């Protein structure tokens, strides 16, 4: 089992920055693929960003490139999502997810085995 706990969400104003954290614990050694997703009210869950714990592969939703950055801290076993220049349309529940390593086209969209409980991010105009 793998446990994922998100933190760092909250209410911010448009233009502000926020950093989400996802602390991993448990049997994480096989869960190399880490992703962030979000779900806004009335909308489907969408991909935000992902990385492979081993190596340097990262991926971003096209619309978020340049504003959002995914990174990790090996010592803390934590994945981060740095969000800059936030917009009201970034308001959503953000989820951290973990999965087995994947390679090739679209690796970041393939099956994730574990999900965090989600954390609310609200951006006011």
Coordinates of C-alpha atoms in Angstrom, one line a residue:
X1 CA 0.0 0.0 0.0
X2 CA 1.0 3.6 -0.7
X3 CA -0.3 6.6 1.2
X4 CA -0.4 10.0 -0.4
X5 CA -1.1 13.1 1.6
X6 CA -1.6 16.5 -0.1
X7 CA -1.0 19.8 1.7
X8 CA -0.6 23.5 0.8
X9 CA -3.9 24.3 -0.7
X10 CA -6.1 27.3 0.3
X11 CA -7.6 30.6 -0.9
X12 CA -5.5 33.0 -2.9
X13 CA -6.0 35.9 -5.2
X14 CA -5.5 35.9 -8.9
X15 CA -1.9 36.4 -9.7
X16 CA -0.6 34.8 -6.5
X17 CA 1.5 31.7 -6.2
X18 CA 0.9 28.5 -4.3
X19 CA 2.9 25.3 -3.8
X20 CA 1.2 22.0 -3.2
X21 CA 3.0 19.1 -1.5
X22 CA 2.3 15.4 -1.7
X23 CA 4.0 13.3 0.9
X24 CA 4.5 9.6 0.0
X25 CA 4.7 6.8 2.4
X26 CA 4.4 3.0 2.4
X27 CA 5.6 0.7 -0.4
X28 CA 6.6 3.5 -2.7
X29 CA 9.6 1.8 -4.3
X30 CA 7.6 0.6 -7.3
X31 CA 5.5 3.7 -7.7
X32 CA 7.8 5.7 -9.9
X33 CA 5.2 7.7 -11.8
X34 CA 3.8 10.6 -9.8
X35 CA 1.1 12.9 -11.1
X36 CA -1.1 15.9 -10.2
X37 CA -4.7 16.1 -11.4
X38 CA -7.5 18.5 -10.7
X39 CA -11.2 18.6 -10.8
X40 CA -13.3 21.7 -10.9
X41 CA -17.0 21.8 -9.9
X42 CA -19.1 20.3 -12.7
X43 CA -16.1 19.3 -14.7
X44 CA -14.2 16.1 -15.3
X45 CA -10.9 15.4 -13.6
X46 CA -8.0 16.6 -15.8
X47 CA -4.3 16.0 -15.9
X48 CA -2.0 18.7 -14.6
X49 CA 1.6 17.5 -14.5
X50 CA 3.6 14.3 -13.9
X51 CA 7.1 13.1 -13.3
X52 CA 9.0 9.9 -13.1
X53 CA 10.8 9.5 -9.8
X54 CA 13.8 7.9 -11.4
X55 CA 15.1 10.1 -14.1
X56 CA 14.1 13.4 -15.4
X57 CA 10.9 12.8 -17.4
X58 CA 8.2 15.4 -16.8
X59 CA 5.0 16.2 -18.5
X60 CA 2.5 19.1 -18.3
X61 CA -0.9 19.9 -19.6
X62 CA -0.3 22.2 -22.6
X63 CA -2.4 25.0 -21.1
X64 CA -0.4 25.0 -17.9
X65 CA 3.1 24.9 -19.2
X66 CA 5.1 27.9 -18.0
X67 CA 2.9 28.5 -15.0
X68 CA 3.1 25.2 -13.2
X69 CA 6.2 23.2 -12.2
X70 CA 6.4 19.7 -10.8
X71 CA 9.4 18.6 -8.7
X72 CA 10.4 16.2 -6.1
X73 CA 12.5 16.0 -2.9
X74 CA 14.1 12.5 -2.6
X75 CA 15.0 13.1 1.1
X76 CA 11.5 14.0 2.0
X77 CA 9.8 11.5 -0.4
X78 CA 7.6 14.4 -1.5
X79 CA 6.4 15.7 -4.8
X80 CA 5.5 19.4 -5.3
X81 CA 3.4 21.4 -7.6
X82 CA 4.5 25.0 -7.8
X83 CA 1.7 27.1 -9.3
X84 CA 2.4 30.7 -10.4
X85 CA 0.2 33.5 -11.8
X86 CA -2.9 31.7 -10.6
X87 CA -6.2 32.4 -12.3
X88 CA -9.8 31.9 -11.1
X89 CA -10.1 29.0 -13.6
X90 CA -7.4 27.2 -11.6
X91 CA -9.9 26.8 -8.8
X92 CA -10.3 23.0 -8.3
X93 CA -9.6 20.1 -6.0
X94 CA -6.1 19.0 -6.7
X95 CA -5.2 15.3 -6.4
X96 CA -1.8 13.6 -6.1
X97 CA -1.5 10.2 -7.7
X98 CA 1.1 7.4 -7.9
X99 CA 1.6 4.6 -10.4
X100 CA 4.0 2.1 -11.8
X101 CA 6.6 3.4 -14.2
X102 CA 5.5 4.0 -17.7
X103 CA 7.4 4.9 -20.9
X104 CA 6.6 6.0 -24.3
X105 CA 4.0 8.3 -25.7
X106 CA 1.4 9.4 -23.2
X107 CA 3.1 7.7 -20.3
X108 CA 1.7 10.3 -17.9
X109 CA -1.9 9.5 -18.7
X110 CA -1.7 5.8 -18.0
X111 CA -3.1 4.0 -15.0
X112 CA -2.4 5.4 -11.5
X113 CA -2.8 3.0 -8.7
X114 CA -3.0 5.3 -5.7
X115 CA -4.7 8.7 -5.1
X116 CA -4.5 11.2 -2.4
X117 CA -7.7 12.6 -0.7
X118 CA -7.5 15.9 -2.6
X119 CA -7.0 19.4 -1.5
X120 CA -8.9 22.5 -2.4
X121 CA -7.4 25.4 -4.2
X122 CA -9.5 28.5 -4.7
X123 CA -8.4 31.5 -6.7
X124 CA -10.5 34.7 -6.2
X125 CA -10.6 37.4 -8.9

